[in-house]
PDB file of C-alpha atoms in Angstrom:
ATOM      1  CA  MET A  88       0.000   0.000   0.000  1.00 77.00           C
ATOM      2  CA  ILE A  89       3.079   2.243   0.046  1.00 87.00           C
ATOM      3  CA  LEU A  90       2.801   3.130  -3.651  1.00 90.00           C
ATOM      4  CA  PRO A  91      -0.873   4.270  -3.437  1.00 88.00           C
ATOM      5  CA  ILE A  92      -0.072   6.413  -0.369  1.00 90.00           C
ATOM      6  CA  LEU A  93       2.841   8.020  -2.233  1.00 91.00           C
ATOM      7  CA  ALA A  94       0.507   8.611  -5.191  1.00 90.00           C
ATOM      8  CA  ILE A  95      -1.970  10.387  -2.888  1.00 88.00           C
ATOM      9  CA  ILE A  96       0.726  12.589  -1.321  1.00 89.00           C
ATOM     10  CA  LEU A  97       2.415  13.480  -4.618  1.00 91.00           C
ATOM     11  CA  GLY A  98      -0.972  13.875  -6.289  1.00 87.00           C
ATOM     12  CA  PHE A  99      -2.103  16.370  -3.651  1.00 84.00           C
ATOM     13  CA  LEU A 100       1.126  18.384  -3.804  1.00 87.00           C
ATOM     14  CA  LEU A 101       1.063  18.548  -7.593  1.00 88.00           C
ATOM     15  CA  LEU A 102      -2.685  19.246  -7.589  1.00 83.00           C
ATOM     16  CA  LEU A 103      -2.327  22.257  -5.276  1.00 79.00           C
ATOM     17  CA  TRP A 104       0.656  23.660  -7.182  1.00 86.00           C
ATOM     18  CA  SER A 105      -0.942  23.197 -10.609  1.00 83.00           C
ATOM     19  CA  ALA A 106      -4.262  24.698  -9.440  1.00 78.00           C
ATOM     20  CA  ASP A 107      -2.388  27.811  -8.306  1.00 78.00           C
ATOM     21  CA  ARG A 108      -0.599  28.099 -11.664  1.00 82.00           C
ATOM     22  CA  PHE A 109      -3.888  27.528 -13.502  1.00 80.00           C
ATOM     23  CA  ILE A 110      -5.601  30.326 -11.547  1.00 74.00           C
ATOM     24  CA  ASP A 111      -2.673  32.723 -12.068  1.00 78.00           C
ATOM     25  CA  GLY A 112      -2.626  32.039 -15.796  1.00 81.00           C
ATOM     26  CA  ALA A 113      -6.396  32.254 -16.240  1.00 78.00           C
ATOM     27  CA  SER A 114      -6.630  35.485 -14.224  1.00 74.00           C
ATOM     28  CA  ALA A 115      -3.811  37.089 -16.204  1.00 78.00           C
ATOM     29  CA  VAL A 116      -5.341  36.064 -19.547  1.00 80.00           C
ATOM     30  CA  ALA A 117      -8.691  37.509 -18.423  1.00 73.00           C
ATOM     31  CA  GLY A 118      -6.941  40.722 -17.402  1.00 75.00           C
ATOM     32  CA  HIS A 119      -5.299  41.034 -20.834  1.00 78.00           C
ATOM     33  CA  ILE A 120      -8.696  40.514 -22.468  1.00 74.00           C
ATOM     34  CA  GLY A 121      -9.992  43.445 -20.422  1.00 72.00           C
ATOM     35  CA  LEU A 122     -12.392  41.796 -17.968  1.00 69.00           C
ATOM     36  CA  PRO A 123     -13.140  43.848 -14.816  1.00 67.00           C
ATOM     37  CA  SER A 124     -11.371  42.805 -11.606  1.00 61.00           C
ATOM     38  CA  LEU A 125     -14.592  41.714  -9.896  1.00 63.00           C
ATOM     39  CA  VAL A 126     -15.473  39.432 -12.823  1.00 68.00           C
ATOM     40  CA  ILE A 127     -11.980  37.912 -12.678  1.00 68.00           C
ATOM     41  CA  GLY A 128     -12.227  37.458  -8.910  1.00 66.00           C
ATOM     42  CA  MET A 129     -15.749  36.029  -8.769  1.00 65.00           C
ATOM     43  CA  VAL A 130     -15.824  33.973 -11.968  1.00 69.00           C
ATOM     44  CA  ILE A 131     -12.269  33.092 -13.062  1.00 71.00           C
ATOM     45  CA  VAL A 132     -10.648  32.737  -9.632  1.00 70.00           C
ATOM     46  CA  GLY A 133     -13.858  31.282  -8.179  1.00 70.00           C
ATOM     47  CA  PHE A 134     -13.930  28.590 -10.841  1.00 70.00           C
ATOM     48  CA  GLY A 135     -10.189  28.028 -10.538  1.00 71.00           C
ATOM     49  CA  THR A 136     -10.242  27.356  -6.793  1.00 73.00           C
ATOM     50  CA  SER A 137     -12.806  24.606  -7.456  1.00 77.00           C
ATOM     51  CA  ALA A 138     -10.725  23.145 -10.293  1.00 79.00           C
ATOM     52  CA  PRO A 139      -9.180  20.410  -8.066  1.00 82.00           C
ATOM     53  CA  GLU A 140     -12.615  19.116  -7.032  1.00 83.00           C
ATOM     54  CA  ILE A 141     -13.922  19.282 -10.603  1.00 86.00           C
ATOM     55  CA  VAL A 142     -10.959  17.528 -12.226  1.00 86.00           C
ATOM     56  CA  VAL A 143     -10.679  14.869  -9.501  1.00 86.00           C
ATOM     57  CA  SER A 144     -14.397  14.111  -9.795  1.00 87.00           C
ATOM     58  CA  ILE A 145     -14.204  13.862 -13.593  1.00 88.00           C
ATOM     59  CA  MET A 146     -11.336  11.379 -13.294  1.00 87.00           C
ATOM     60  CA  ALA A 147     -13.168   9.394 -10.613  1.00 88.00           C
ATOM     61  CA  ALA A 148     -16.336   9.178 -12.718  1.00 89.00           C
ATOM     62  CA  LEU A 149     -14.410   8.219 -15.867  1.00 89.00           C
ATOM     63  CA  GLU A 150     -12.723   5.395 -13.959  1.00 86.00           C
ATOM     64  CA  GLY A 151     -16.040   4.075 -12.647  1.00 87.00           C
ATOM     65  CA  ASN A 152     -15.909   5.537  -9.122  1.00 87.00           C
ATOM     66  CA  PRO A 153     -18.754   8.099  -9.089  1.00 87.00           C
ATOM     67  CA  GLU A 154     -19.304   7.759  -5.305  1.00 89.00           C
ATOM     68  CA  LEU A 155     -15.759   9.020  -4.772  1.00 89.00           C
ATOM     69  CA  ALA A 156     -16.743  12.079  -6.828  1.00 89.00           C
ATOM     70  CA  LEU A 157     -19.922  12.586  -4.788  1.00 92.00           C
ATOM     71  CA  GLY A 158     -18.036  12.142  -1.524  1.00 92.00           C
ATOM     72  CA  ASN A 159     -15.487  14.670  -2.741  1.00 91.00           C
ATOM     73  CA  ALA A 160     -18.226  17.251  -3.423  1.00 93.00           C
ATOM     74  CA  LEU A 161     -20.193  16.792  -0.190  1.00 95.00           C
ATOM     75  CA  GLY A 162     -17.070  16.359   1.925  1.00 94.00           C
ATOM     76  CA  SER A 163     -15.438  19.447   0.414  1.00 92.00           C
ATOM     77  CA  ASN A 164     -18.486  21.522   1.332  1.00 95.00           C
ATOM     78  CA  ILE A 165     -18.397  20.208   4.894  1.00 96.00           C
ATOM     79  CA  TYR A 166     -14.684  21.023   5.139  1.00 95.00           C
ATOM     80  CA  ASN A 167     -15.192  24.392   3.446  1.00 93.00           C
ATOM     81  CA  VAL A 168     -17.576  25.554   6.160  1.00 94.00           C
ATOM     82  CA  GLY A 169     -16.340  23.579   9.164  1.00 95.00           C
ATOM     83  CA  LEU A 170     -12.586  23.807   8.598  1.00 94.00           C
ATOM     84  CA  ILE A 171     -11.999  26.845   6.395  1.00 92.00           C
ATOM     85  CA  ILE A 172     -14.532  29.243   7.929  1.00 93.00           C
ATOM     86  CA  GLY A 173     -13.850  27.744  11.370  1.00 93.00           C
ATOM     87  CA  VAL A 174     -10.070  28.199  11.226  1.00 92.00           C
ATOM     88  CA  THR A 175     -10.233  31.538   9.398  1.00 91.00           C
ATOM     89  CA  ALA A 176     -12.724  33.087  11.845  1.00 91.00           C
ATOM     90  CA  LEU A 177     -10.678  31.787  14.792  1.00 92.00           C
ATOM     91  CA  ILE A 178      -7.701  33.741  13.455  1.00 89.00           C
ATOM     92  CA  VAL A 179      -9.718  36.883  12.656  1.00 87.00           C
ATOM     93  CA  PRO A 180     -13.514  37.146  13.181  1.00 88.00           C
ATOM     94  CA  ILE A 181     -15.134  37.597   9.767  1.00 86.00           C
ATOM     95  CA  ALA A 182     -17.498  40.490   9.044  1.00 82.00           C
ATOM     96  CA  VAL A 183     -19.792  40.089   6.021  1.00 78.00           C
ATOM     97  CA  HIS A 184     -20.455  43.408   4.261  1.00 75.00           C
ATOM     98  CA  SER A 185     -20.961  42.393   0.626  1.00 71.00           C
ATOM     99  CA  THR A 186     -24.529  42.444  -0.690  1.00 76.00           C
ATOM    100  CA  ILE A 187     -23.396  40.057  -3.447  1.00 69.00           C
ATOM    101  CA  ILE A 188     -22.429  37.416  -0.880  1.00 76.00           C
ATOM    102  CA  ARG A 189     -25.691  38.005   1.004  1.00 79.00           C
ATOM    103  CA  ARG A 190     -27.496  37.170  -2.231  1.00 82.00           C
ATOM    104  CA  GLU A 191     -25.363  34.066  -2.773  1.00 85.00           C
ATOM    105  CA  LEU A 192     -26.037  32.557   0.665  1.00 90.00           C
ATOM    106  CA  PRO A 193     -29.765  31.893  -0.042  1.00 92.00           C
ATOM    107  CA  LEU A 194     -28.756  30.439  -3.430  1.00 92.00           C
ATOM    108  CA  LEU A 195     -26.389  28.039  -1.676  1.00 94.00           C
ATOM    109  CA  LEU A 196     -29.251  26.895   0.563  1.00 94.00           C
ATOM    110  CA  LEU A 197     -31.474  26.433  -2.490  1.00 95.00           C
ATOM    111  CA  PHE A 198     -28.891  24.416  -4.423  1.00 95.00           C
ATOM    112  CA  GLY A 199     -28.247  22.229  -1.382  1.00 96.00           C
ATOM    113  CA  ALA A 200     -31.970  21.509  -1.037  1.00 96.00           C
ATOM    114  CA  VAL A 201     -32.292  20.708  -4.755  1.00 95.00           C
ATOM    115  CA  ALA A 202     -29.336  18.317  -4.581  1.00 94.00           C
ATOM    116  CA  GLY A 203     -30.954  16.613  -1.592  1.00 94.00           C
ATOM    117  CA  ALA A 204     -34.201  16.194  -3.518  1.00 94.00           C
ATOM    118  CA  PHE A 205     -32.240  14.533  -6.335  1.00 94.00           C
ATOM    119  CA  PHE A 206     -30.479  12.182  -3.871  1.00 92.00           C
ATOM    120  CA  TRP A 207     -33.717  11.303  -2.046  1.00 90.00           C
ATOM    121  CA  ASN A 208     -34.292   7.945  -3.766  1.00 89.00           C
ATOM    122  CA  ASP A 209     -30.603   6.983  -3.395  1.00 89.00           C
ATOM    123  CA  GLN A 210     -29.969   7.650  -7.082  1.00 90.00           C
ATOM    124  CA  LEU A 211     -28.588  10.431  -9.245  1.00 92.00           C
ATOM    125  CA  GLY A 212     -29.538   9.978 -12.880  1.00 92.00           C
ATOM    126  CA  ARG A 213     -28.215  11.697 -15.969  1.00 93.00           C
ATOM    127  CA  LEU A 214     -31.287  13.960 -16.233  1.00 95.00           C
ATOM    128  CA  GLU A 215     -30.847  15.285 -12.683  1.00 95.00           C
ATOM    129  CA  SER A 216     -27.136  15.768 -13.361  1.00 95.00           C
ATOM    130  CA  VAL A 217     -27.890  17.766 -16.516  1.00 96.00           C
ATOM    131  CA  LEU A 218     -30.263  19.951 -14.485  1.00 97.00           C
ATOM    132  CA  LEU A 219     -27.489  20.590 -11.958  1.00 96.00           C
ATOM    133  CA  LEU A 220     -25.151  21.603 -14.789  1.00 95.00           C
ATOM    134  CA  MET A 221     -27.809  23.918 -16.207  1.00 96.00           C
ATOM    135  CA  GLY A 222     -28.006  25.479 -12.760  1.00 95.00           C
ATOM    136  CA  PHE A 223     -24.230  25.885 -12.822  1.00 92.00           C
ATOM    137  CA  PHE A 224     -24.270  27.729 -16.145  1.00 92.00           C
ATOM    138  CA  GLY A 225     -27.128  29.881 -14.873  1.00 92.00           C
ATOM    139  CA  LEU A 226     -25.069  30.649 -11.768  1.00 88.00           C
ATOM    140  CA  MET A 227     -22.104  31.627 -13.942  1.00 85.00           C
ATOM    141  CA  ALA A 228     -24.296  33.998 -15.949  1.00 87.00           C
ATOM    142  CA  TRP A 229     -25.779  35.547 -12.791  1.00 84.00           C
ATOM    143  CA  THR A 230     -22.340  35.847 -11.150  1.00 79.00           C
ATOM    144  CA  THR A 231     -20.952  37.639 -14.203  1.00 78.00           C
ATOM    145  CA  TRP A 232     -23.954  39.991 -14.251  1.00 82.00           C
ATOM    146  CA  ALA A 233     -23.627  40.691 -10.506  1.00 74.00           C
ATOM    147  CA  ALA A 234     -19.894  41.316 -10.865  1.00 70.00           C
ATOM    148  CA  LEU A 235     -20.415  43.775 -13.730  1.00 73.00           C
ATOM    149  CA  ARG A 236     -22.985  45.692 -11.658  1.00 73.00           C
ATOM    150  CA  GLY A 237     -21.162  45.432  -8.323  1.00 59.00           C
ATOM    151  CA  LYS A 238     -18.665  48.287  -8.605  1.00 61.00           C
ATOM    152  CA  GLY A 239     -19.782  49.869  -5.321  1.00 57.00           C
ATOM    153  CA  ASP A 240     -19.858  46.598  -3.406  1.00 60.00           C
ATOM    154  CA  PRO A 241     -17.222  46.080  -0.664  1.00 60.00           C
ATOM    155  CA  LEU A 242     -16.215  42.869  -2.428  1.00 60.00           C
ATOM    156  CA  ALA A 243     -15.279  44.914  -5.510  1.00 57.00           C
ATOM    157  CA  ALA A 244     -12.821  47.083  -3.561  1.00 60.00           C
ATOM    158  CA  GLU A 245     -11.223  44.036  -1.929  1.00 59.00           C
ATOM    159  CA  THR A 246     -10.906  42.236  -5.267  1.00 61.00           C
ATOM    160  CA  GLU A 247      -9.431  45.317  -6.953  1.00 59.00           C
ATOM    161  CA  GLN A 248      -6.807  45.502  -4.214  1.00 60.00           C
ATOM    162  CA  GLU A 249      -6.073  41.774  -4.408  1.00 56.00           C
ATOM    163  CA  LEU A 250      -5.605  41.822  -8.203  1.00 56.00           C
ATOM    164  CA  SER A 251      -3.713  45.108  -8.374  1.00 54.00           C
ATOM    165  CA  SER A 252      -0.277  43.472  -8.692  1.00 55.00           C
ATOM    166  CA  PRO A 253       1.382  43.704 -12.145  1.00 52.00           C
ATOM    167  CA  ALA A 254       0.048  41.080 -14.531  1.00 63.00           C
ATOM    168  CA  MET A 255       2.339  38.665 -16.351  1.00 76.00           C
ATOM    169  CA  THR A 256       2.745  38.890 -20.115  1.00 84.00           C
ATOM    170  CA  LEU A 257       0.033  37.303 -22.247  1.00 83.00           C
ATOM    171  CA  GLY A 258       2.369  34.602 -23.570  1.00 86.00           C
ATOM    172  CA  ARG A 259       3.506  33.652 -20.082  1.00 86.00           C
ATOM    173  CA  ALA A 260      -0.108  33.674 -18.860  1.00 84.00           C
ATOM    174  CA  ILE A 261      -1.221  31.286 -21.617  1.00 86.00           C
ATOM    175  CA  LEU A 262       1.768  29.028 -20.889  1.00 89.00           C
ATOM    176  CA  TRP A 263       0.897  28.777 -17.175  1.00 86.00           C
ATOM    177  CA  LEU A 264      -2.772  28.267 -18.016  1.00 83.00           C
ATOM    178  CA  LEU A 265      -1.962  25.275 -20.238  1.00 88.00           C
ATOM    179  CA  VAL A 266       0.741  23.854 -17.949  1.00 89.00           C
ATOM    180  CA  GLY A 267      -1.552  24.208 -14.938  1.00 85.00           C
ATOM    181  CA  LEU A 268      -4.404  22.458 -16.732  1.00 84.00           C
ATOM    182  CA  ALA A 269      -2.185  19.599 -17.936  1.00 88.00           C
ATOM    183  CA  LEU A 270      -0.736  19.023 -14.477  1.00 87.00           C
ATOM    184  CA  LEU A 271      -4.206  19.189 -12.941  1.00 84.00           C
ATOM    185  CA  LEU A 272      -5.193  16.253 -15.127  1.00 84.00           C
ATOM    186  CA  VAL A 273      -2.055  14.251 -14.322  1.00 87.00           C
ATOM    187  CA  SER A 274      -2.160  14.906 -10.569  1.00 86.00           C
ATOM    188  CA  SER A 275      -5.883  14.176 -10.287  1.00 84.00           C
ATOM    189  CA  ARG A 276      -5.396  10.810 -11.988  1.00 83.00           C
ATOM    190  CA  MET A 277      -2.602   9.973  -9.535  1.00 88.00           C
ATOM    191  CA  LEU A 278      -4.789  11.016  -6.613  1.00 86.00           C
ATOM    192  CA  VAL A 279      -7.833   9.034  -7.731  1.00 85.00           C
ATOM    193  CA  TRP A 280      -5.768   5.893  -8.369  1.00 88.00           C
ATOM    194  CA  GLY A 281      -4.114   6.187  -4.962  1.00 89.00           C
ATOM    195  CA  ALA A 282      -7.400   6.887  -3.151  1.00 87.00           C
ATOM    196  CA  VAL A 283      -9.245   3.976  -4.779  1.00 85.00           C
ATOM    197  CA  SER A 284      -6.325   1.630  -4.076  1.00 88.00           C
ATOM    198  CA  VAL A 285      -6.209   2.649  -0.403  1.00 86.00           C
ATOM    199  CA  ALA A 286      -9.986   2.245  -0.103  1.00 84.00           C
ATOM    200  CA  SER A 287      -9.758  -1.244  -1.568  1.00 82.00           C
ATOM    201  CA  ALA A 288      -6.855  -2.224   0.695  1.00 86.00           C
ATOM    202  CA  LEU A 289      -8.626  -0.969   3.836  1.00 84.00           C
ATOM    203  CA  GLY A 290     -11.987  -2.384   2.834  1.00 85.00           C
ATOM    204  CA  VAL A 291     -13.790   0.970   3.006  1.00 86.00           C
ATOM    205  CA  SER A 292     -16.060   2.517   0.396  1.00 87.00           C
ATOM    206  CA  ASP A 293     -15.055   5.064  -2.230  1.00 87.00           C
ATOM    207  CA  LEU A 294     -17.638   7.373  -0.629  1.00 89.00           C
ATOM    208  CA  ILE A 295     -15.771   7.411   2.709  1.00 91.00           C
ATOM    209  CA  ILE A 296     -12.416   8.077   1.027  1.00 89.00           C
ATOM    210  CA  GLY A 297     -14.006  10.889  -0.988  1.00 89.00           C
ATOM    211  CA  LEU A 298     -15.590  12.404   2.130  1.00 91.00           C
ATOM    212  CA  THR A 299     -12.320  12.402   4.067  1.00 89.00           C
ATOM    213  CA  ILE A 300      -8.891  12.209   2.437  1.00 86.00           C
ATOM    214  CA  VAL A 301      -9.854  13.533  -0.999  1.00 87.00           C
ATOM    215  CA  ALA A 302     -12.252  16.213   0.308  1.00 88.00           C
ATOM    216  CA  LEU A 303      -9.703  17.543   2.786  1.00 86.00           C
ATOM    217  CA  GLY A 304      -6.946  17.672   0.195  1.00 83.00           C
ATOM    218  CA  THR A 305      -8.993  19.415  -2.484  1.00 80.00           C
ATOM    219  CA  SER A 306     -10.209  22.000   0.080  1.00 83.00           C
ATOM    220  CA  LEU A 307      -6.683  23.155   0.914  1.00 78.00           C
ATOM    221  CA  PRO A 308      -6.512  25.855  -1.829  1.00 73.00           C
ATOM    222  CA  GLU A 309      -9.602  27.582  -0.376  1.00 75.00           C
ATOM    223  CA  LEU A 310      -8.149  27.314   3.147  1.00 82.00           C
ATOM    224  CA  ALA A 311      -4.894  28.978   2.099  1.00 77.00           C
ATOM    225  CA  SER A 312      -6.606  31.749   0.115  1.00 76.00           C
ATOM    226  CA  SER A 313      -9.158  32.479   2.868  1.00 81.00           C
ATOM    227  CA  ILE A 314      -6.522  32.740   5.616  1.00 82.00           C
ATOM    228  CA  ALA A 315      -4.444  35.033   3.398  1.00 76.00           C
ATOM    229  CA  ALA A 316      -7.523  37.165   2.682  1.00 76.00           C
ATOM    230  CA  VAL A 317      -8.530  37.773   6.323  1.00 79.00           C
ATOM    231  CA  ARG A 318      -4.959  38.627   7.248  1.00 78.00           C
ATOM    232  CA  LYS A 319      -5.187  41.421   4.667  1.00 73.00           C
ATOM    233  CA  GLY A 320      -8.584  42.520   6.009  1.00 77.00           C
ATOM    234  CA  GLU A 321     -10.391  41.150   2.940  1.00 74.00           C
ATOM    235  CA  HIS A 322     -13.212  39.450   4.851  1.00 75.00           C
ATOM    236  CA  ASP A 323     -15.694  39.313   1.984  1.00 76.00           C
ATOM    237  CA  ILE A 324     -13.173  37.548  -0.256  1.00 75.00           C
ATOM    238  CA  ALA A 325     -12.590  34.968   2.492  1.00 78.00           C
ATOM    239  CA  ILE A 326     -16.246  34.028   2.852  1.00 82.00           C
ATOM    240  CA  GLY A 327     -16.896  34.522  -0.868  1.00 81.00           C
ATOM    241  CA  ASN A 328     -14.287  31.846  -1.647  1.00 80.00           C
ATOM    242  CA  VAL A 329     -16.184  29.346   0.481  1.00 87.00           C
ATOM    243  CA  VAL A 330     -19.707  30.202  -0.689  1.00 88.00           C
ATOM    244  CA  GLY A 331     -18.666  30.128  -4.346  1.00 86.00           C
ATOM    245  CA  SER A 332     -16.767  26.862  -3.962  1.00 86.00           C
ATOM    246  CA  CYS A 333     -19.719  25.186  -2.210  1.00 92.00           C
ATOM    247  CA  MET A 334     -22.095  26.159  -5.029  1.00 92.00           C
ATOM    248  CA  PHE A 335     -19.615  25.003  -7.677  1.00 90.00           C
ATOM    249  CA  ASN A 336     -19.263  21.654  -5.891  1.00 92.00           C
ATOM    250  CA  LEU A 337     -23.008  21.025  -5.726  1.00 94.00           C
ATOM    251  CA  LEU A 338     -23.711  22.052  -9.310  1.00 94.00           C
ATOM    252  CA  ALA A 339     -20.580  21.423 -11.386  1.00 92.00           C
ATOM    253  CA  VAL A 340     -18.721  18.685  -9.499  1.00 92.00           C
ATOM    254  CA  VAL A 341     -21.794  16.532  -8.809  1.00 94.00           C
ATOM    255  CA  GLY A 342     -23.383  17.408 -12.163  1.00 94.00           C
ATOM    256  CA  ILE A 343     -20.370  16.489 -14.298  1.00 92.00           C
ATOM    257  CA  ALA A 344     -19.757  13.254 -12.393  1.00 92.00           C
ATOM    258  CA  GLY A 345     -23.424  12.260 -12.729  1.00 93.00           C
ATOM    259  CA  VAL A 346     -23.481  12.947 -16.467  1.00 94.00           C
ATOM    260  CA  ILE A 347     -20.367  10.824 -17.008  1.00 94.00           C
ATOM    261  CA  ALA A 348     -21.420   7.985 -14.683  1.00 92.00           C
ATOM    262  CA  PRO A 349     -25.034   8.100 -13.404  1.00 92.00           C
ATOM    263  CA  MET A 350     -25.248   6.885  -9.803  1.00 90.00           C
ATOM    264  CA  GLU A 351     -27.974   4.247  -9.754  1.00 85.00           C
ATOM    265  CA  ALA A 352     -27.365   2.852  -6.260  1.00 81.00           C
ATOM    266  CA  LEU A 353     -26.078   5.513  -3.891  1.00 86.00           C
ATOM    267  CA  SER A 354     -25.191   4.512  -0.362  1.00 87.00           C
ATOM    268  CA  ALA A 355     -28.108   5.167   1.990  1.00 88.00           C
ATOM    269  CA  GLU A 356     -25.640   7.004   4.240  1.00 90.00           C
ATOM    270  CA  VAL A 357     -25.592   9.913   1.787  1.00 91.00           C
ATOM    271  CA  MET A 358     -29.105  10.974   2.845  1.00 92.00           C
ATOM    272  CA  ARG A 359     -28.922   9.646   6.412  1.00 91.00           C
ATOM    273  CA  ARG A 360     -25.587  11.225   7.314  1.00 94.00           C
ATOM    274  CA  ASP A 361     -23.606  13.217   4.760  1.00 95.00           C
ATOM    275  CA  TRP A 362     -26.187  15.470   3.106  1.00 96.00           C
ATOM    276  CA  PRO A 363     -27.854  16.432   6.448  1.00 96.00           C
ATOM    277  CA  VAL A 364     -24.455  17.347   7.949  1.00 97.00           C
ATOM    278  CA  MET A 365     -23.590  19.424   4.890  1.00 96.00           C
ATOM    279  CA  MET A 366     -26.942  21.233   5.061  1.00 97.00           C
ATOM    280  CA  ALA A 367     -26.531  21.844   8.800  1.00 96.00           C
ATOM    281  CA  MET A 368     -23.170  23.488   8.060  1.00 96.00           C
ATOM    282  CA  VAL A 369     -24.698  25.585   5.265  1.00 95.00           C
ATOM    283  CA  VAL A 370     -27.649  26.673   7.431  1.00 94.00           C
ATOM    284  CA  GLY A 371     -25.205  27.639  10.185  1.00 92.00           C
ATOM    285  CA  LEU A 372     -23.164  29.687   7.710  1.00 91.00           C
ATOM    286  CA  PHE A 373     -26.361  31.336   6.433  1.00 90.00           C
ATOM    287  CA  ILE A 374     -27.429  32.379   9.947  1.00 89.00           C
ATOM    288  CA  MET A 375     -23.959  33.637  10.842  1.00 87.00           C
ATOM    289  CA  GLY A 376     -23.535  35.405   7.494  1.00 81.00           C
ATOM    290  CA  PHE A 377     -26.745  37.382   7.904  1.00 79.00           C
ATOM    291  CA  GLY A 378     -26.604  37.779  11.671  1.00 70.00           C
ATOM    292  CA  ILE A 379     -29.506  37.861  14.095  1.00 62.00           C
ATOM    293  CA  ARG A 380     -29.825  41.648  13.762  1.00 59.00           C
ATOM    294  CA  GLY A 381     -28.805  41.949  10.145  1.00 57.00           C
ATOM    295  CA  LYS A 382     -25.081  42.404  10.873  1.00 65.00           C
ATOM    296  CA  GLY A 383     -23.294  39.364   9.547  1.00 71.00           C
ATOM    297  CA  ARG A 384     -20.228  38.532  11.617  1.00 81.00           C
ATOM    298  CA  ILE A 385     -18.683  35.161  12.389  1.00 88.00           C
ATOM    299  CA  ASN A 386     -16.977  35.369  15.785  1.00 89.00           C
ATOM    300  CA  ARG A 387     -14.558  32.993  17.471  1.00 92.00           C
ATOM    301  CA  ILE A 388     -17.276  31.205  19.452  1.00 93.00           C
ATOM    302  CA  GLU A 389     -19.227  30.463  16.258  1.00 92.00           C
ATOM    303  CA  ALA A 390     -15.990  29.416  14.544  1.00 93.00           C
ATOM    304  CA  SER A 391     -15.317  26.983  17.389  1.00 96.00           C
ATOM    305  CA  LEU A 392     -18.801  25.502  16.968  1.00 95.00           C
ATOM    306  CA  LEU A 393     -18.152  24.935  13.259  1.00 95.00           C
ATOM    307  CA  LEU A 394     -14.865  23.186  14.021  1.00 96.00           C
ATOM    308  CA  LEU A 395     -16.540  21.105  16.723  1.00 96.00           C
ATOM    309  CA  GLY A 396     -19.207  20.043  14.238  1.00 96.00           C
ATOM    310  CA  LEU A 397     -16.490  18.960  11.802  1.00 96.00           C
ATOM    311  CA  VAL A 398     -14.724  16.919  14.496  1.00 96.00           C
ATOM    312  CA  VAL A 399     -17.983  15.211  15.523  1.00 96.00           C
ATOM    313  CA  TYR A 400     -18.732  14.379  11.879  1.00 96.00           C
ATOM    314  CA  ASN A 401     -15.306  12.817  11.355  1.00 93.00           C
ATOM    315  CA  VAL A 402     -15.669  10.774  14.546  1.00 94.00           C
ATOM    316  CA  TRP A 403     -19.011   9.582  13.141  1.00 93.00           C
ATOM    317  CA  LEU A 404     -17.306   8.538   9.899  1.00 92.00           C
ATOM    318  CA  VAL A 405     -14.514   6.697  11.718  1.00 87.00           C
ATOM    319  CA  SER A 406     -16.998   4.869  13.940  1.00 88.00           C
ATOM    320  CA  ALA A 407     -18.979   3.859  10.849  1.00 83.00           C
ATOM    321  CA  VAL A 408     -15.836   2.383   9.283  1.00 80.00           C
ATOM    322  CA  LEU A 409     -14.827   0.536  12.457  1.00 79.00           C
ATOM    323  CA  THR A 410     -18.258  -1.030  12.927  1.00 77.00           C
ATOM    324  CA  VAL A 411     -18.465  -2.420   9.385  1.00 61.00           C
TER     325      VAL A 411
END
C-alpha cells in the first residue's frame, strides 16, 4: 500500500501547485482581455479554486468511481464551512459586508436543497445531473452579471486591491494556463488511483475516502486563500471563496460526475448522514452570514462551533468504518 499512499501525497502536492498556476494564468489572460477585476475574482478565480474538485471528480467518474466524486463534493463543502470558515474566523472574526455574498447565501441553501431532492431515492440519474449543470451555467451567468454591476460593493474594492499586482505577459499567462491544466489532469489521476487503491486495501467505500482524504486535500486551496484574505482585512473575499466553492461543488462537481457515470445505487448514508451534515453546516453559515440583527459577523465562538461540528462528523465517519 506504500505506492498508493505516495501517489496520494504526490498527487495532492502537484494538484495544489498546478491549481495555483492555472488560476494565475487564467486570471492574467482575463486581465489582458480586459475583464473587470470583480469578474476575474468572482468567476475566473472562483472557478479556478474549485478546479481540483472538478478535475478529480471527472477522473473518478471516468474510472467508474462516481461515489468518490460525490463524496469529494459533499465532503469538500463540509470542510469548506467547518474547517476553512472555522479556522479563518478563529484567526480573525469575519465580518460580512458584501450584498453580493448576502445574495449568494440563499442560493447556496437552495442548491443544497435541490441536490438533496435529487439524492432522495438513493440515485442520481443523468437527467438530474444535466439539471445541476444547467443550474451551474445559470449561476455563472448571474455571477458575471452581478460582478459587472457590483462596482460599489465592498467585495469589488477588496478584489481590486487583491488583483492590483502587475500582470504577467500574455504569452507567459497562456503558458501557465496550459501547464496548470495539464498538471491538474495528471495529478488528479494519480490522486484518484491512490485513493481507490487505499480504499480497496482498507476495505472501506469510495464514498468514505471521498468524504475524508480527498475532500480535505482538495479543500486546501480555499483554506490557504481564505486565511491570506482575512490577514489582509479582505473578509468578503474569504467568505466569498467558500460560498462560491460550495455552489460550484453542488452544481458542477456533482453534475459532471453524474453525467459521465449516473449513480444508480447511492449509499443510503448519503441521505442519512452526509447530506444532512452538509446542510446543517450551510444553514449555520447562512445564519452567521446574515446575523440575528442583520449584521453578519462570524466570531470565534461560532468558529469553534463549526470546528466542533467537523470533528464530531469525522468521529461519526470513523466509527462507521470501524463497525463495518
